[in-house]
Amino acid sequence: MTGERCGSRATGLVIALFGPTGVGKTAVALRLGTHFETRVISCDSMQIYRDFSVLTNQPTPAERALVPHELVGVAGPEEEWSAALYGERAQGLIEADIRARGRALVVGGTGLW
C-alpha cells in the first residue's frame, strides 16, 4: 500500500528498527533513511530530551543533516513527557510520512514508548 487513505488514517509501510543502545541502530537508520528517502522518527524515551546527547547517544549534527530526525532533543529536562504525548506527536509524523512517501521509519532503543 502506498499512501492510500482508509478512514482518517494513512495506510502504508512503517519500518521499525529497535534495539539496545550502542548496537548500531543509528548507522542502519542512516542507510535506511537515505535508501528510502525518509526521515527518522525517534521512539527513544530518553533522546526526547535536550542536553543529554552524550548520555543518550543521540545522532550527531552531521548524522541529522544527512537524514532528518524527529523527536530528538525536543524537550527540556524539566519538561514532563508521557507515552500518550509521545504517541500523539509520533502518530502525526508517521501519518504525514506515509501520506507523503508511502512509508515511515521509526527507530529507538530506550523502550518506554
Short mmCIF file of N, CA and C in Angstrom, two decimals:
data_model
loop_
_atom_site.label_atom_id
_atom_site.label_comp_id
_atom_site.label_asym_id
_atom_site.label_seq_id
_atom_site.Cartn_x
_atom_site.Cartn_y
_atom_site.Cartn_z
N MET A 1 0.85 -1.17 0.00
CA MET A 1 0.00 0.00 0.00
C MET A 1 0.89 1.23 0.00
N THR A 2 0.56 2.18 -0.81
CA THR A 2 1.40 3.36 -0.90
C THR A 2 0.58 4.63 -0.80
N GLY A 3 0.43 5.11 0.41
CA GLY A 3 -0.18 6.41 0.62
C GLY A 3 -1.69 6.45 0.48
N GLU A 4 -2.36 5.31 0.45
CA GLU A 4 -3.81 5.30 0.38
C GLU A 4 -4.39 5.78 1.70
N ARG A 5 -5.62 6.23 1.66
CA ARG A 5 -6.28 6.68 2.89
C ARG A 5 -7.38 5.69 3.25
N CYS A 6 -7.48 5.38 4.50
CA CYS A 6 -8.53 4.49 4.99
C CYS A 6 -9.15 5.17 6.20
N GLY A 7 -10.34 5.72 6.06
CA GLY A 7 -10.91 6.50 7.15
C GLY A 7 -10.07 7.74 7.37
N SER A 8 -9.67 7.98 8.60
CA SER A 8 -8.85 9.15 8.90
C SER A 8 -7.38 8.81 9.04
N ARG A 9 -7.01 7.58 8.74
CA ARG A 9 -5.62 7.16 8.91
C ARG A 9 -4.99 6.82 7.57
N ALA A 10 -3.74 7.20 7.41
CA ALA A 10 -3.00 6.84 6.21
C ALA A 10 -2.54 5.40 6.33
N THR A 11 -2.50 4.70 5.22
CA THR A 11 -2.01 3.33 5.22
C THR A 11 -0.75 3.27 4.38
N GLY A 12 0.19 2.48 4.80
CA GLY A 12 1.45 2.35 4.09
C GLY A 12 2.40 1.52 4.91
N LEU A 13 3.66 1.62 4.61
CA LEU A 13 4.70 0.82 5.25
C LEU A 13 5.34 1.60 6.40
N VAL A 14 5.40 0.97 7.58
CA VAL A 14 6.15 1.52 8.70
C VAL A 14 7.32 0.59 8.95
N ILE A 15 8.53 1.11 8.79
CA ILE A 15 9.75 0.35 9.04
C ILE A 15 10.16 0.67 10.47
N ALA A 16 10.28 -0.34 11.31
CA ALA A 16 10.62 -0.15 12.71
C ALA A 16 11.95 -0.84 13.01
N LEU A 17 12.86 -0.10 13.63
CA LEU A 17 14.17 -0.61 13.99
C LEU A 17 14.38 -0.37 15.47
N PHE A 18 14.44 -1.44 16.25
CA PHE A 18 14.56 -1.33 17.70
C PHE A 18 15.73 -2.15 18.20
N GLY A 19 16.32 -1.73 19.32
CA GLY A 19 17.39 -2.48 19.95
C GLY A 19 18.04 -1.65 21.04
N PRO A 20 18.93 -2.27 21.80
CA PRO A 20 19.58 -1.55 22.90
C PRO A 20 20.56 -0.49 22.39
N THR A 21 20.89 0.43 23.28
CA THR A 21 21.84 1.48 22.96
C THR A 21 23.18 0.88 22.58
N GLY A 22 23.79 1.47 21.55
CA GLY A 22 25.15 1.11 21.19
C GLY A 22 25.32 -0.08 20.27
N VAL A 23 24.24 -0.55 19.62
CA VAL A 23 24.37 -1.72 18.74
C VAL A 23 24.40 -1.34 17.26
N GLY A 24 24.34 -0.05 16.95
CA GLY A 24 24.46 0.39 15.57
C GLY A 24 23.16 0.77 14.89
N LYS A 25 22.11 1.05 15.67
CA LYS A 25 20.83 1.44 15.07
C LYS A 25 20.96 2.71 14.24
N THR A 26 21.73 3.68 14.73
CA THR A 26 21.85 4.94 14.00
C THR A 26 22.47 4.72 12.63
N ALA A 27 23.52 3.92 12.55
CA ALA A 27 24.16 3.64 11.25
C ALA A 27 23.18 2.98 10.29
N VAL A 28 22.42 2.02 10.79
CA VAL A 28 21.43 1.34 9.95
C VAL A 28 20.32 2.32 9.56
N ALA A 29 19.88 3.13 10.52
CA ALA A 29 18.83 4.10 10.24
C ALA A 29 19.26 5.10 9.17
N LEU A 30 20.51 5.52 9.20
CA LEU A 30 21.02 6.44 8.19
C LEU A 30 20.98 5.80 6.80
N ARG A 31 21.35 4.54 6.73
CA ARG A 31 21.31 3.83 5.44
C ARG A 31 19.87 3.66 4.96
N LEU A 32 18.98 3.27 5.88
CA LEU A 32 17.58 3.10 5.51
C LEU A 32 16.94 4.44 5.11
N GLY A 33 17.21 5.47 5.90
CA GLY A 33 16.66 6.79 5.60
C GLY A 33 17.11 7.32 4.26
N THR A 34 18.38 7.10 3.93
CA THR A 34 18.91 7.52 2.65
C THR A 34 18.30 6.69 1.51
N HIS A 35 18.27 5.38 1.70
CA HIS A 35 17.74 4.48 0.67
C HIS A 35 16.26 4.74 0.40
N PHE A 36 15.46 4.86 1.46
CA PHE A 36 14.02 5.04 1.30
C PHE A 36 13.60 6.50 1.22
N GLU A 37 14.57 7.41 1.27
CA GLU A 37 14.32 8.85 1.19
C GLU A 37 13.26 9.29 2.20
N THR A 38 13.51 8.95 3.44
CA THR A 38 12.60 9.33 4.52
C THR A 38 13.39 9.82 5.72
N ARG A 39 12.72 10.40 6.66
CA ARG A 39 13.36 10.84 7.89
C ARG A 39 13.24 9.76 8.95
N VAL A 40 13.98 9.93 10.03
CA VAL A 40 13.90 9.02 11.18
C VAL A 40 12.96 9.65 12.20
N ILE A 41 12.01 8.87 12.67
CA ILE A 41 11.14 9.28 13.78
C ILE A 41 11.62 8.50 14.99
N SER A 42 12.23 9.20 15.93
CA SER A 42 12.79 8.54 17.10
C SER A 42 11.68 8.07 18.04
N CYS A 43 11.87 6.88 18.58
CA CYS A 43 10.94 6.41 19.63
C CYS A 43 11.74 6.02 20.86
N ASP A 44 12.82 6.74 21.09
CA ASP A 44 13.65 6.53 22.27
C ASP A 44 13.19 7.51 23.35
N SER A 45 12.75 6.99 24.47
CA SER A 45 12.15 7.84 25.50
C SER A 45 13.15 8.78 26.17
N MET A 46 14.44 8.55 26.01
CA MET A 46 15.42 9.45 26.61
C MET A 46 15.97 10.46 25.60
N GLN A 47 15.99 10.10 24.32
CA GLN A 47 16.50 11.02 23.31
C GLN A 47 15.57 12.20 23.08
N ILE A 48 14.38 12.14 23.62
CA ILE A 48 13.43 13.23 23.51
C ILE A 48 13.99 14.51 24.17
N TYR A 49 14.89 14.34 25.15
CA TYR A 49 15.38 15.46 25.94
C TYR A 49 16.64 16.09 25.38
N ARG A 50 16.66 17.42 25.40
CA ARG A 50 17.86 18.20 25.06
C ARG A 50 18.89 18.05 26.17
N ASP A 51 20.11 18.37 25.86
CA ASP A 51 21.21 18.47 26.83
C ASP A 51 21.69 17.13 27.37
N PHE A 52 21.21 16.03 26.82
CA PHE A 52 21.69 14.71 27.23
C PHE A 52 22.18 13.91 26.03
N SER A 53 22.72 14.62 25.04
CA SER A 53 23.06 13.94 23.78
C SER A 53 24.09 12.84 23.96
N VAL A 54 25.09 13.06 24.81
CA VAL A 54 26.12 12.03 25.02
C VAL A 54 25.56 10.85 25.81
N LEU A 55 24.81 11.15 26.87
CA LEU A 55 24.26 10.09 27.71
C LEU A 55 23.26 9.21 26.97
N THR A 56 22.54 9.79 26.01
CA THR A 56 21.51 9.04 25.31
C THR A 56 21.95 8.59 23.91
N ASN A 57 23.20 8.89 23.56
CA ASN A 57 23.76 8.50 22.26
C ASN A 57 22.91 9.04 21.11
N GLN A 58 22.52 10.32 21.21
CA GLN A 58 21.74 10.95 20.15
C GLN A 58 22.57 11.05 18.87
N PRO A 59 21.91 11.04 17.72
CA PRO A 59 22.64 11.22 16.47
C PRO A 59 23.36 12.56 16.46
N THR A 60 24.52 12.59 15.84
CA THR A 60 25.31 13.82 15.77
C THR A 60 24.66 14.82 14.82
N PRO A 61 25.07 16.09 14.89
CA PRO A 61 24.55 17.06 13.92
C PRO A 61 24.81 16.64 12.47
N ALA A 62 25.96 16.04 12.19
CA ALA A 62 26.26 15.58 10.83
C ALA A 62 25.31 14.46 10.41
N GLU A 63 25.02 13.55 11.33
CA GLU A 63 24.08 12.46 11.01
C GLU A 63 22.67 13.01 10.80
N ARG A 64 22.31 13.99 11.60
CA ARG A 64 20.98 14.59 11.47
C ARG A 64 20.87 15.42 10.19
N ALA A 65 22.00 15.95 9.71
CA ALA A 65 21.98 16.68 8.44
C ALA A 65 21.84 15.72 7.26
N LEU A 66 22.40 14.53 7.38
CA LEU A 66 22.31 13.52 6.32
C LEU A 66 20.88 12.99 6.19
N VAL A 67 20.28 12.64 7.32
CA VAL A 67 18.89 12.16 7.36
C VAL A 67 18.20 12.90 8.51
N PRO A 68 17.17 13.65 8.22
CA PRO A 68 16.47 14.38 9.29
C PRO A 68 15.93 13.43 10.36
N HIS A 69 16.01 13.86 11.61
CA HIS A 69 15.49 13.09 12.75
C HIS A 69 14.44 13.92 13.47
N GLU A 70 13.34 13.29 13.81
CA GLU A 70 12.26 13.94 14.55
C GLU A 70 12.20 13.37 15.97
N LEU A 71 11.72 14.18 16.89
CA LEU A 71 11.54 13.80 18.30
C LEU A 71 12.86 13.46 18.98
N VAL A 72 13.92 14.15 18.59
CA VAL A 72 15.22 14.04 19.24
C VAL A 72 15.56 15.43 19.77
N GLY A 73 15.78 15.53 21.08
CA GLY A 73 16.17 16.80 21.69
C GLY A 73 15.10 17.88 21.60
N VAL A 74 13.84 17.49 21.71
CA VAL A 74 12.76 18.46 21.56
C VAL A 74 12.19 18.96 22.89
N ALA A 75 12.60 18.38 23.99
CA ALA A 75 12.07 18.77 25.30
C ALA A 75 13.22 19.09 26.25
N GLY A 76 12.99 20.06 27.11
CA GLY A 76 13.96 20.35 28.15
C GLY A 76 13.89 19.31 29.25
N PRO A 77 14.98 19.15 30.01
CA PRO A 77 14.98 18.13 31.06
C PRO A 77 13.94 18.35 32.14
N GLU A 78 13.45 19.58 32.27
CA GLU A 78 12.43 19.87 33.28
C GLU A 78 11.01 19.58 32.78
N GLU A 79 10.86 19.34 31.49
CA GLU A 79 9.53 19.08 30.92
C GLU A 79 9.12 17.63 31.14
N GLU A 80 7.86 17.45 31.43
CA GLU A 80 7.33 16.10 31.58
C GLU A 80 6.76 15.63 30.25
N TRP A 81 7.14 14.43 29.86
CA TRP A 81 6.58 13.79 28.67
C TRP A 81 5.95 12.49 29.11
N SER A 82 4.95 12.07 28.40
CA SER A 82 4.28 10.81 28.70
C SER A 82 4.22 9.98 27.42
N ALA A 83 3.89 8.72 27.58
CA ALA A 83 3.71 7.87 26.41
C ALA A 83 2.56 8.39 25.56
N ALA A 84 1.53 8.95 26.19
CA ALA A 84 0.40 9.49 25.44
C ALA A 84 0.82 10.69 24.59
N LEU A 85 1.59 11.61 25.16
CA LEU A 85 2.06 12.77 24.41
C LEU A 85 2.98 12.32 23.27
N TYR A 86 3.89 11.41 23.58
CA TYR A 86 4.75 10.89 22.53
C TYR A 86 3.91 10.27 21.41
N GLY A 87 2.93 9.46 21.78
CA GLY A 87 2.08 8.79 20.80
C GLY A 87 1.38 9.77 19.88
N GLU A 88 0.88 10.86 20.44
CA GLU A 88 0.21 11.88 19.63
C GLU A 88 1.17 12.49 18.61
N ARG A 89 2.36 12.87 19.09
CA ARG A 89 3.34 13.50 18.20
C ARG A 89 3.83 12.52 17.14
N ALA A 90 4.16 11.32 17.57
CA ALA A 90 4.69 10.32 16.64
C ALA A 90 3.65 9.92 15.61
N GLN A 91 2.41 9.73 16.04
CA GLN A 91 1.36 9.33 15.11
C GLN A 91 1.21 10.35 13.99
N GLY A 92 1.22 11.63 14.35
CA GLY A 92 1.11 12.68 13.34
C GLY A 92 2.26 12.63 12.35
N LEU A 93 3.48 12.43 12.85
CA LEU A 93 4.65 12.35 11.98
C LEU A 93 4.61 11.12 11.08
N ILE A 94 4.24 9.99 11.66
CA ILE A 94 4.16 8.74 10.89
C ILE A 94 3.12 8.88 9.79
N GLU A 95 1.94 9.38 10.13
CA GLU A 95 0.90 9.54 9.12
C GLU A 95 1.31 10.52 8.03
N ALA A 96 2.00 11.60 8.39
CA ALA A 96 2.46 12.57 7.40
C ALA A 96 3.47 11.93 6.45
N ASP A 97 4.39 11.12 6.99
CA ASP A 97 5.39 10.46 6.13
C ASP A 97 4.73 9.43 5.22
N ILE A 98 3.76 8.71 5.73
CA ILE A 98 3.08 7.72 4.90
C ILE A 98 2.31 8.42 3.77
N ARG A 99 1.64 9.52 4.09
CA ARG A 99 0.93 10.26 3.04
C ARG A 99 1.90 10.81 2.00
N ALA A 100 3.04 11.35 2.46
CA ALA A 100 3.99 11.98 1.55
C ALA A 100 4.86 10.99 0.79
N ARG A 101 5.27 9.89 1.46
CA ARG A 101 6.25 8.99 0.86
C ARG A 101 5.79 7.55 0.74
N GLY A 102 4.68 7.22 1.39
CA GLY A 102 4.21 5.84 1.40
C GLY A 102 4.87 4.98 2.45
N ARG A 103 5.72 5.59 3.28
CA ARG A 103 6.45 4.83 4.30
C ARG A 103 6.95 5.78 5.39
N ALA A 104 7.22 5.19 6.55
CA ALA A 104 7.79 5.93 7.69
C ALA A 104 8.85 5.03 8.33
N LEU A 105 9.86 5.65 8.90
CA LEU A 105 10.98 4.95 9.56
C LEU A 105 11.00 5.34 11.03
N VAL A 106 10.75 4.37 11.91
CA VAL A 106 10.71 4.59 13.35
C VAL A 106 11.87 3.83 13.99
N VAL A 107 12.68 4.53 14.78
CA VAL A 107 13.89 3.94 15.34
C VAL A 107 13.99 4.29 16.81
N GLY A 108 14.35 3.29 17.64
CA GLY A 108 14.50 3.58 19.06
C GLY A 108 15.19 2.49 19.85
N GLY A 109 15.63 2.89 21.03
CA GLY A 109 16.33 1.97 21.90
C GLY A 109 15.76 1.91 23.30
N THR A 110 15.70 3.05 24.00
CA THR A 110 15.18 3.05 25.36
C THR A 110 13.68 2.91 25.28
N GLY A 111 13.18 1.78 25.70
CA GLY A 111 11.80 1.41 25.39
C GLY A 111 10.74 1.78 26.38
N LEU A 112 10.50 3.05 26.62
CA LEU A 112 9.34 3.43 27.41
C LEU A 112 8.13 3.60 26.52
N TRP A 113 8.33 4.15 25.34
CA TRP A 113 7.20 4.42 24.45
C TRP A 113 6.72 3.13 23.84
#
